[in-house]
Backbone as a ProteinNet text record, in pm:
[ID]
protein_1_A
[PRIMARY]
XXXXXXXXXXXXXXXXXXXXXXXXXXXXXXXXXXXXXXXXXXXXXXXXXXXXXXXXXXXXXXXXXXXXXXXXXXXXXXXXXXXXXXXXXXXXXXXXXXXXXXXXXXXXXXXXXXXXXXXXXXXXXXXXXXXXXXXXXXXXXXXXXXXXXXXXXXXXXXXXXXXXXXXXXXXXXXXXXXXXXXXXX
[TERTIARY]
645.9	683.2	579.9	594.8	474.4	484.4	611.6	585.8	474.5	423.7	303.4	145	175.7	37	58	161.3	176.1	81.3	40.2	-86.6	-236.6	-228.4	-340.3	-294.4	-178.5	-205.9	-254.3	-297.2	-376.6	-491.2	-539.4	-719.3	-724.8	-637.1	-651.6	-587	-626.9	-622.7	-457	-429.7	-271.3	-214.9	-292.3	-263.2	-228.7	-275.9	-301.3	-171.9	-114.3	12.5	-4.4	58	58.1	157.7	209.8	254.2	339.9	447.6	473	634.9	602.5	744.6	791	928.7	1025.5	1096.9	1130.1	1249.1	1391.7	1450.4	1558.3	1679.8	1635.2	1717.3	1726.5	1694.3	1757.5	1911.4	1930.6	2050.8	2134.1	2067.4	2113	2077.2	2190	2170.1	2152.4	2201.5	2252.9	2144.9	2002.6	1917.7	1786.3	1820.2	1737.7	1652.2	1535.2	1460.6	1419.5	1381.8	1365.7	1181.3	1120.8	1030.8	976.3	830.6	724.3	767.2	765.3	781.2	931.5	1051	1154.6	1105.3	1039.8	1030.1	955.8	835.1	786.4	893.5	959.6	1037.1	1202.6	1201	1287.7	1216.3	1079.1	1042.4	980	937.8	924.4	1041.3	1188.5	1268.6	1355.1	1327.8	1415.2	1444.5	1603.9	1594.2	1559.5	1646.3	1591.1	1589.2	1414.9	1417.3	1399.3	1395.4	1502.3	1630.6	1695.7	1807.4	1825.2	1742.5	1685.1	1712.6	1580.3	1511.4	1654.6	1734.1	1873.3	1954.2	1983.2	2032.5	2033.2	1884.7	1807.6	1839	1834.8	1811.2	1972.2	2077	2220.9	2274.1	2219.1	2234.7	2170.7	2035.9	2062.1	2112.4	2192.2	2256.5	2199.8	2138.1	2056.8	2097.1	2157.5	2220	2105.6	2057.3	1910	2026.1	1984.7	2061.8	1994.1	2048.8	2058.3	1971.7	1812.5	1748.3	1616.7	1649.9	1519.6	1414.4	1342.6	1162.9	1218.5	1196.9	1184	1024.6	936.4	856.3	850.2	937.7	918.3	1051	1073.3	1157	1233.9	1292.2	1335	1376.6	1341.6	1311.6	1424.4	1534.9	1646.9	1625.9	1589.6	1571.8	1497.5	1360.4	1247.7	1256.7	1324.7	1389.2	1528	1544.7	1709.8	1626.7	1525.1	1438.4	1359.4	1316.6	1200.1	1311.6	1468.6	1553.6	1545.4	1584.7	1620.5	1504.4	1402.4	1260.7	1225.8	1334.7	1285.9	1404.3	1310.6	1385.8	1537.9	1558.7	1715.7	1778.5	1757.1	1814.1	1946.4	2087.7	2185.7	2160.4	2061.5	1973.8	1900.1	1795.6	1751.1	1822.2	1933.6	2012.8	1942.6	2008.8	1910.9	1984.3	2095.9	2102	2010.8	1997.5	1871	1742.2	1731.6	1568.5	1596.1	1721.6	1677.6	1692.4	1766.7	1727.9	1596.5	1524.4	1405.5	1286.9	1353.2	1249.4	1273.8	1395.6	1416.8	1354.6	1380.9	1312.1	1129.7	1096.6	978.2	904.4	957.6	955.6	955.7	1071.4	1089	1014.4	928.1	858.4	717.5	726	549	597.4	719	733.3	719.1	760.1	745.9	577	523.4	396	279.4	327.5	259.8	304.3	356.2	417.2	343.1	321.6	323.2	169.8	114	3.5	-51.7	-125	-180.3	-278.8	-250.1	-389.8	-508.3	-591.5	-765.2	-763.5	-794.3	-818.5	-963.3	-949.3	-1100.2	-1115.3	-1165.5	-1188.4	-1299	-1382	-1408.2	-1252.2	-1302.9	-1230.8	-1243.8	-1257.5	-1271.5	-1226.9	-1260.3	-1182.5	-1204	-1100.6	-1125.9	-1124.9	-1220.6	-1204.2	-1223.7	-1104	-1070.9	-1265.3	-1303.1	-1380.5	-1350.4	-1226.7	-1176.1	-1068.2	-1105.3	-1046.7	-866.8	-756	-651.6	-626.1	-581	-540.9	-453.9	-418	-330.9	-453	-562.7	-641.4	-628.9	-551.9	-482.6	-564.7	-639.2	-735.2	-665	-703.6	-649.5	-751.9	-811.6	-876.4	-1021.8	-1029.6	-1144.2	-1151.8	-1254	-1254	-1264.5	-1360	-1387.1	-1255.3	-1131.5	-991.7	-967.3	-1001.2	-986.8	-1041.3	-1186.3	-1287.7	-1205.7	-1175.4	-1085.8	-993	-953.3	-881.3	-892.9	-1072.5	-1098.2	-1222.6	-1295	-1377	-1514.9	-1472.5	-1541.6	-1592.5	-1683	-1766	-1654.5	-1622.8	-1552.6	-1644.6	-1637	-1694.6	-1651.8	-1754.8	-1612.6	-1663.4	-1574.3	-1583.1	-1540.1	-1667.3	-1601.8	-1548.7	-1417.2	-1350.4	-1321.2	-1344.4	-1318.1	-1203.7	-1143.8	-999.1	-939.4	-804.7	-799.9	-687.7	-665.4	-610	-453.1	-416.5	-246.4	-247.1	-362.4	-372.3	-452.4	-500	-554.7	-499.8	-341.9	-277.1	-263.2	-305	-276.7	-378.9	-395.6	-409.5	-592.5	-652.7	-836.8	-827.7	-799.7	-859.2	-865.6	-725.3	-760.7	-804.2	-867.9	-964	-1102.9	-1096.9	-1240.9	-1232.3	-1140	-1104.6	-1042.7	-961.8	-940.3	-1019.4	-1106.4	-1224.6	-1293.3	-1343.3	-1404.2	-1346.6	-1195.2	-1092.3	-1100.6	-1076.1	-1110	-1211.2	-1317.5	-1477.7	-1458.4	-1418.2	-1423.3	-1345.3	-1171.4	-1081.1	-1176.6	-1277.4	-1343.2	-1443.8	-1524.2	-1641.8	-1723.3	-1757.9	-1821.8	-1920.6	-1842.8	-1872.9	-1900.6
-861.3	-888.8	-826.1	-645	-622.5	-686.3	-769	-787.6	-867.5	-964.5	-1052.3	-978.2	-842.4	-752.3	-708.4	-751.2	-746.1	-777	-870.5	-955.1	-824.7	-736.2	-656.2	-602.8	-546.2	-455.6	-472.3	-605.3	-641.1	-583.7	-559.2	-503.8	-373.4	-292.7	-179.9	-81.8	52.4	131	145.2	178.7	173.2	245.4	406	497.2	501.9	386.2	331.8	354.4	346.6	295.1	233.3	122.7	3.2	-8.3	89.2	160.5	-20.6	-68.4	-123.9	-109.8	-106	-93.2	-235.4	-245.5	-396.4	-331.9	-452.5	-391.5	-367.7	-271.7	-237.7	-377.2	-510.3	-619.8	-697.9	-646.6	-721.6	-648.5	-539.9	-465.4	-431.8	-422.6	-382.2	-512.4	-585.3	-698.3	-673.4	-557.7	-443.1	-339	-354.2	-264.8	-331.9	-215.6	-315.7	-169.3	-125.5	-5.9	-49.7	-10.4	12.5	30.4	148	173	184.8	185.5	186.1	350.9	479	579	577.7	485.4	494.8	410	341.2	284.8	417.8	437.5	568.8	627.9	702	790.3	715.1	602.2	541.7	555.2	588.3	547.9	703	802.3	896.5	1006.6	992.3	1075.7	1046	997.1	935.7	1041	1115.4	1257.9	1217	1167.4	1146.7	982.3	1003.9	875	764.9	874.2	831.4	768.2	798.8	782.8	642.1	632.9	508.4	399.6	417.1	382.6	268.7	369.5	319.2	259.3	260.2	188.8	32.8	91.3	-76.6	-150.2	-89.6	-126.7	-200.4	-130.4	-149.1	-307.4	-252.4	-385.5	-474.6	-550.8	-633.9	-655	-553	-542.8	-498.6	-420.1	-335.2	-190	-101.4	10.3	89.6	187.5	258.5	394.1	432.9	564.1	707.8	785.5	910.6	1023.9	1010	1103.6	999.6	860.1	774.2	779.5	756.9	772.4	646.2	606.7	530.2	469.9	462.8	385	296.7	385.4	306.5	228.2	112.9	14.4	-24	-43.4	-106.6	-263.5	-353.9	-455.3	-571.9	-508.2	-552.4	-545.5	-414.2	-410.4	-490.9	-503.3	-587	-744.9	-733.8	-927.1	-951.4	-827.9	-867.6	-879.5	-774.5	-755.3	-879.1	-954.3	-1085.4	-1192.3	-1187.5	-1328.3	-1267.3	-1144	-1172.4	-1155.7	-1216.3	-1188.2	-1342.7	-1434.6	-1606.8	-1648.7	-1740.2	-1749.5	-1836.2	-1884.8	-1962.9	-1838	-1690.6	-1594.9	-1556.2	-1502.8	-1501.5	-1391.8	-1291.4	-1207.3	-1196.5	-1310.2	-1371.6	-1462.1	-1487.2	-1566.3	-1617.9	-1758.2	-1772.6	-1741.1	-1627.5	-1541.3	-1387.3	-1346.1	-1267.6	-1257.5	-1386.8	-1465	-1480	-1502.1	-1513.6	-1367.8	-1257.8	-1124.2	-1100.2	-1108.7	-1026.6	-1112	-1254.7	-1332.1	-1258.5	-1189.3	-1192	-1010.6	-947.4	-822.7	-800.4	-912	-925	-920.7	-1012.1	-1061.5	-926.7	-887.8	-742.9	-619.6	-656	-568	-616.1	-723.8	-763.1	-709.5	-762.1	-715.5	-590.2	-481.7	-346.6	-305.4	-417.4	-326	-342.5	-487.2	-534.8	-438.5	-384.4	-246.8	-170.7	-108.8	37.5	27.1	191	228.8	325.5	237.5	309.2	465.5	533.5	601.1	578.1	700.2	630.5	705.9	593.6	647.4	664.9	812.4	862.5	874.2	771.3	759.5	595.2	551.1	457.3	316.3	180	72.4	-8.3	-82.1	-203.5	-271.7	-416.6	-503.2	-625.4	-651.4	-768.6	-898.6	-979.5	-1082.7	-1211.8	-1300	-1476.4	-1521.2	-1592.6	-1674	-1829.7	-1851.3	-2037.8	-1993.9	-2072.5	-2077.9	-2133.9	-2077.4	-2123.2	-2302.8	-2353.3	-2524.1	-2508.3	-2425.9	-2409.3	-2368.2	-2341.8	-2275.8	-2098.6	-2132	-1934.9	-1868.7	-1750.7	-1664.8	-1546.7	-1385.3	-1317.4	-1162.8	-1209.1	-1094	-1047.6	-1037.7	-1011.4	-881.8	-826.1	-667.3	-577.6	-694.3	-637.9	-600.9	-658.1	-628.6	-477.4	-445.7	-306.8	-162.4	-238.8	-142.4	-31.7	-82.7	9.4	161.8	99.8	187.2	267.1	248.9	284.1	423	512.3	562.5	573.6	542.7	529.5	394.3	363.1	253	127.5	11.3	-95.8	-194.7	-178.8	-251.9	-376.6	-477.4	-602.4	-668.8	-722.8	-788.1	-889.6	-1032.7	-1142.3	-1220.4	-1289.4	-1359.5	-1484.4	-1610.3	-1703.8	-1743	-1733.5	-1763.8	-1786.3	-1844.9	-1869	-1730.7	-1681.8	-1522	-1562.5	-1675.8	-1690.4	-1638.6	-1676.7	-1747.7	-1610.3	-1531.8	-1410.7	-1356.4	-1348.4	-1274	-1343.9	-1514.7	-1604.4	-1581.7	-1612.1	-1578.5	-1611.8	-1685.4	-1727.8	-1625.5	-1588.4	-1455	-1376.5	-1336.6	-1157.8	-1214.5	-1262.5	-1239.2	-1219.1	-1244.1	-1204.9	-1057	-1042	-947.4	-798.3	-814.6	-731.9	-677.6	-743.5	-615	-534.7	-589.5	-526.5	-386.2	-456.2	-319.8	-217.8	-270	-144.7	-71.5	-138.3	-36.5	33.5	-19.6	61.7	171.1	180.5	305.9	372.2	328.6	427	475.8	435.7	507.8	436.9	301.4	243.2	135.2	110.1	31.4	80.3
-4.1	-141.4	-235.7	-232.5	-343.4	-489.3	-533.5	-695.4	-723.4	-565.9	-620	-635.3	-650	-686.3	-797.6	-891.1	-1062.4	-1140.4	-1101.5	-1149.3	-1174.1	-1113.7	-1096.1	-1230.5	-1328.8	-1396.9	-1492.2	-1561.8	-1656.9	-1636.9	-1526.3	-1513.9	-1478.5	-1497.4	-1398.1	-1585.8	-1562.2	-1671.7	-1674.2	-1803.6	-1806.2	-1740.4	-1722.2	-1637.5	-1503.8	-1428.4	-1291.3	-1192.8	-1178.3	-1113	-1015.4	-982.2	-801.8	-788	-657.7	-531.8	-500.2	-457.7	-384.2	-306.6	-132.7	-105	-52.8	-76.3	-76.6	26.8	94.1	217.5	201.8	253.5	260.2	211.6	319.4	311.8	212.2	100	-42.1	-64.2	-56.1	-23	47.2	171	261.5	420.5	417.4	524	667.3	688.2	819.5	888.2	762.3	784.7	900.9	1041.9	1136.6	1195	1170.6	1209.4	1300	1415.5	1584.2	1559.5	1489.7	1489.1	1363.1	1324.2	1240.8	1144.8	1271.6	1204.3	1096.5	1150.2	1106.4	980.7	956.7	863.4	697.1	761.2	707.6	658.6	673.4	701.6	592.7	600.2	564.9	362.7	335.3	240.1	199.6	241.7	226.2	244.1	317.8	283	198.8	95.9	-13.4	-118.1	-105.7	-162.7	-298.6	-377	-509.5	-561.5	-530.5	-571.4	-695.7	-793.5	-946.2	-947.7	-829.6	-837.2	-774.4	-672.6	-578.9	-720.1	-791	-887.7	-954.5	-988.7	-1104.7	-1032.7	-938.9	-843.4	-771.4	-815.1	-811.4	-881.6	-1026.1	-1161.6	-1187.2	-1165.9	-1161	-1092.6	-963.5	-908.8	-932.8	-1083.8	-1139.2	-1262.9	-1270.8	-1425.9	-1536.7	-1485.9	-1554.4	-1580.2	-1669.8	-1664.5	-1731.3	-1682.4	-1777.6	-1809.4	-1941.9	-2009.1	-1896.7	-1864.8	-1782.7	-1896.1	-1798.3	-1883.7	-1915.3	-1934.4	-1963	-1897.7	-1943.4	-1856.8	-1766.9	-1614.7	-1585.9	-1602.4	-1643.9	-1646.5	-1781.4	-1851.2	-2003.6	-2021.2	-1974.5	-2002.1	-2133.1	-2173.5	-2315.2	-2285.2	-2462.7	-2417.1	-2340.1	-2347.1	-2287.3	-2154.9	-2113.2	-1938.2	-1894.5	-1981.6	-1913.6	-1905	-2022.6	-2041.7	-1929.5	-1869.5	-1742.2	-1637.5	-1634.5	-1517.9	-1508.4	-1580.1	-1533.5	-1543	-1576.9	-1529.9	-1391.4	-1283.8	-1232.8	-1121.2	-1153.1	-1025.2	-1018.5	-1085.5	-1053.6	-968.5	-885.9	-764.7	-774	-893.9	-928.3	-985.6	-1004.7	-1048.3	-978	-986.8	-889.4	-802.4	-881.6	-771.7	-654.1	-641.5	-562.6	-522	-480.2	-377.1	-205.5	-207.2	-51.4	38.2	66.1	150	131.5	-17.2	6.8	41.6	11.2	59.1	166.3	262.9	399.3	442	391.2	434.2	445.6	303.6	319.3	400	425.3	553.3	679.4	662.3	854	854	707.1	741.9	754.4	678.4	684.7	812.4	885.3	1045.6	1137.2	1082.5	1203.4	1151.6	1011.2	1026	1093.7	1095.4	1172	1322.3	1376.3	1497.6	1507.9	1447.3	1462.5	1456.7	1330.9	1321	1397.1	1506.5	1571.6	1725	1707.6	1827.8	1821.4	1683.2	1686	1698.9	1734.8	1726.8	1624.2	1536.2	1396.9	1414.1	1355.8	1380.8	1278.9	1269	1237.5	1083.6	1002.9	839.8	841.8	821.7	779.2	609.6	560.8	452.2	436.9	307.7	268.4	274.1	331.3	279.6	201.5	109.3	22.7	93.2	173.2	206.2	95.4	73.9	-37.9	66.4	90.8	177.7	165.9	150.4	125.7	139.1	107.6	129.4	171.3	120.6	167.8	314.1	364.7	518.5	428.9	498.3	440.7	496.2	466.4	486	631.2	696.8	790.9	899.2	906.1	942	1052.9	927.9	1040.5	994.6	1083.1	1038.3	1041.1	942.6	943.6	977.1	1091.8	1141.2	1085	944.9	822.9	875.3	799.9	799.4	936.3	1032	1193.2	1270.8	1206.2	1235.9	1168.7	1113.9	1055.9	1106.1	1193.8	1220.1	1322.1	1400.9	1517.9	1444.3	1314	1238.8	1130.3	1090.8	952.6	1037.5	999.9	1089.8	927.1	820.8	713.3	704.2	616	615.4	530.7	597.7	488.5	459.2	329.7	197.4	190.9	222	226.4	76.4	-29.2	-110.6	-140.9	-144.1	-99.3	-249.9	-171.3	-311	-318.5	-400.7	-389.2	-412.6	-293.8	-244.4	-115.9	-93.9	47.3	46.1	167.1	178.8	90.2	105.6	74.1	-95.2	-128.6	-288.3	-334.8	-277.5	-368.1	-464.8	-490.4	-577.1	-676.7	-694.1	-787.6	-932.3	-1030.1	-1188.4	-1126.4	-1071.1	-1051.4	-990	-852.2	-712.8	-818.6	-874	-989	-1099.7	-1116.5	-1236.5	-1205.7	-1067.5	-985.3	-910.5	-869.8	-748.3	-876.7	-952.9	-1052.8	-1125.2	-1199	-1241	-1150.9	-1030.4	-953.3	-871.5	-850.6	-813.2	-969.2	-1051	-1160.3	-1144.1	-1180.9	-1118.5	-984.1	-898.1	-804.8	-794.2	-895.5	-897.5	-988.1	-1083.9	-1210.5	-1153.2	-1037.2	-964.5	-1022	-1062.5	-1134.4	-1023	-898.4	-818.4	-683.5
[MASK]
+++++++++++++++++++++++++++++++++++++++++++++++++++++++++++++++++++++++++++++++++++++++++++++++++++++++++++++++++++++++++++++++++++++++++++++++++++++++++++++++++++++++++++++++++++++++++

């Protein structure tokens, strides 16, 4: 569910953009990928994905004029667009919520398959400091090491991992991600 990394664009330069992909199964109930690469592949051969874009937009009743910037909304779109991202919306239906539970699932199953290869680059790990109430642990950065071959930065946050995306984590965790996209950190 990338919309709960919305929260970041208050801290981040307007210029910024945050990347998030949603699964196929808000649309598509039928969509069952076998493998990790099919998934890739499912999100990078997207011939035109403007077109993706309006499509989306359509199916919540949202019609954008042919030629509009998609990034620049008008205030009609943005006021259709935030009825229909609450969960009593007829958009979010709890047969879509149980789609994107069951795609969610088959993507842990897939990603818990596949074999990643090695990011040679720097990591930021942003890392919970409160143990979650369930006491499920989620690896912390030493889970990463196998896959990163650059040094990860761990930055600790007062939060439990569920709750990082909530309005306290980013107001801690958000400036610091700014400095760090500005070279500041």
């Amino acid at each position: 569910m990338p919309w709960t990394y919305a929260g970041l664009a208050r801290f981040l330069p307007a210029d910024q953009p945050i990347y998030g992909l949603q699964s196929p199964e808000l649309t598509e109930p039928d969509y069952r990928p076998v493998t990790a690469a099919e998934i890739v592949r499912r999100y990078v051969d997207i011939a035109d994905f403007h077109a993706e874009i309006r499509e989306g937009f359509e199916a919540l009743g949202i019609t954008l004029p042919v030629g509009q910037d998609l990034a620049e909304l008008d205030e009609t779109a943005l006021a259709t667009l935030g009825e229909a991202l609450t969960w009593d919306s007829a958009v979010l239906t709890a047969e879509r919520i149980g789609g994107i539970y069951r795609g969610a699932l088959r993507t842990v199953e897939i990603a818990t398959a596949a074999e990643p290869g090695v990011f040679e680059a720097r990591v930021d790990y942003f890392r919970a400091m409160i143990p979650d109430p369930n006491g499920q642990g989620h690896g912390g950065a030493p889970a990463w090491e196998p896959h990163v071959s650059g040094v990860i930065e761990v930055h600790p946050i007062a939060s439990t991992h569920r709750a990082m995306t909530t309005p306290e984590p980013l107001a801690e965790l958000g400036p610091l991600l700014a400095a760090l996209l500005d070279g500041k950190e």
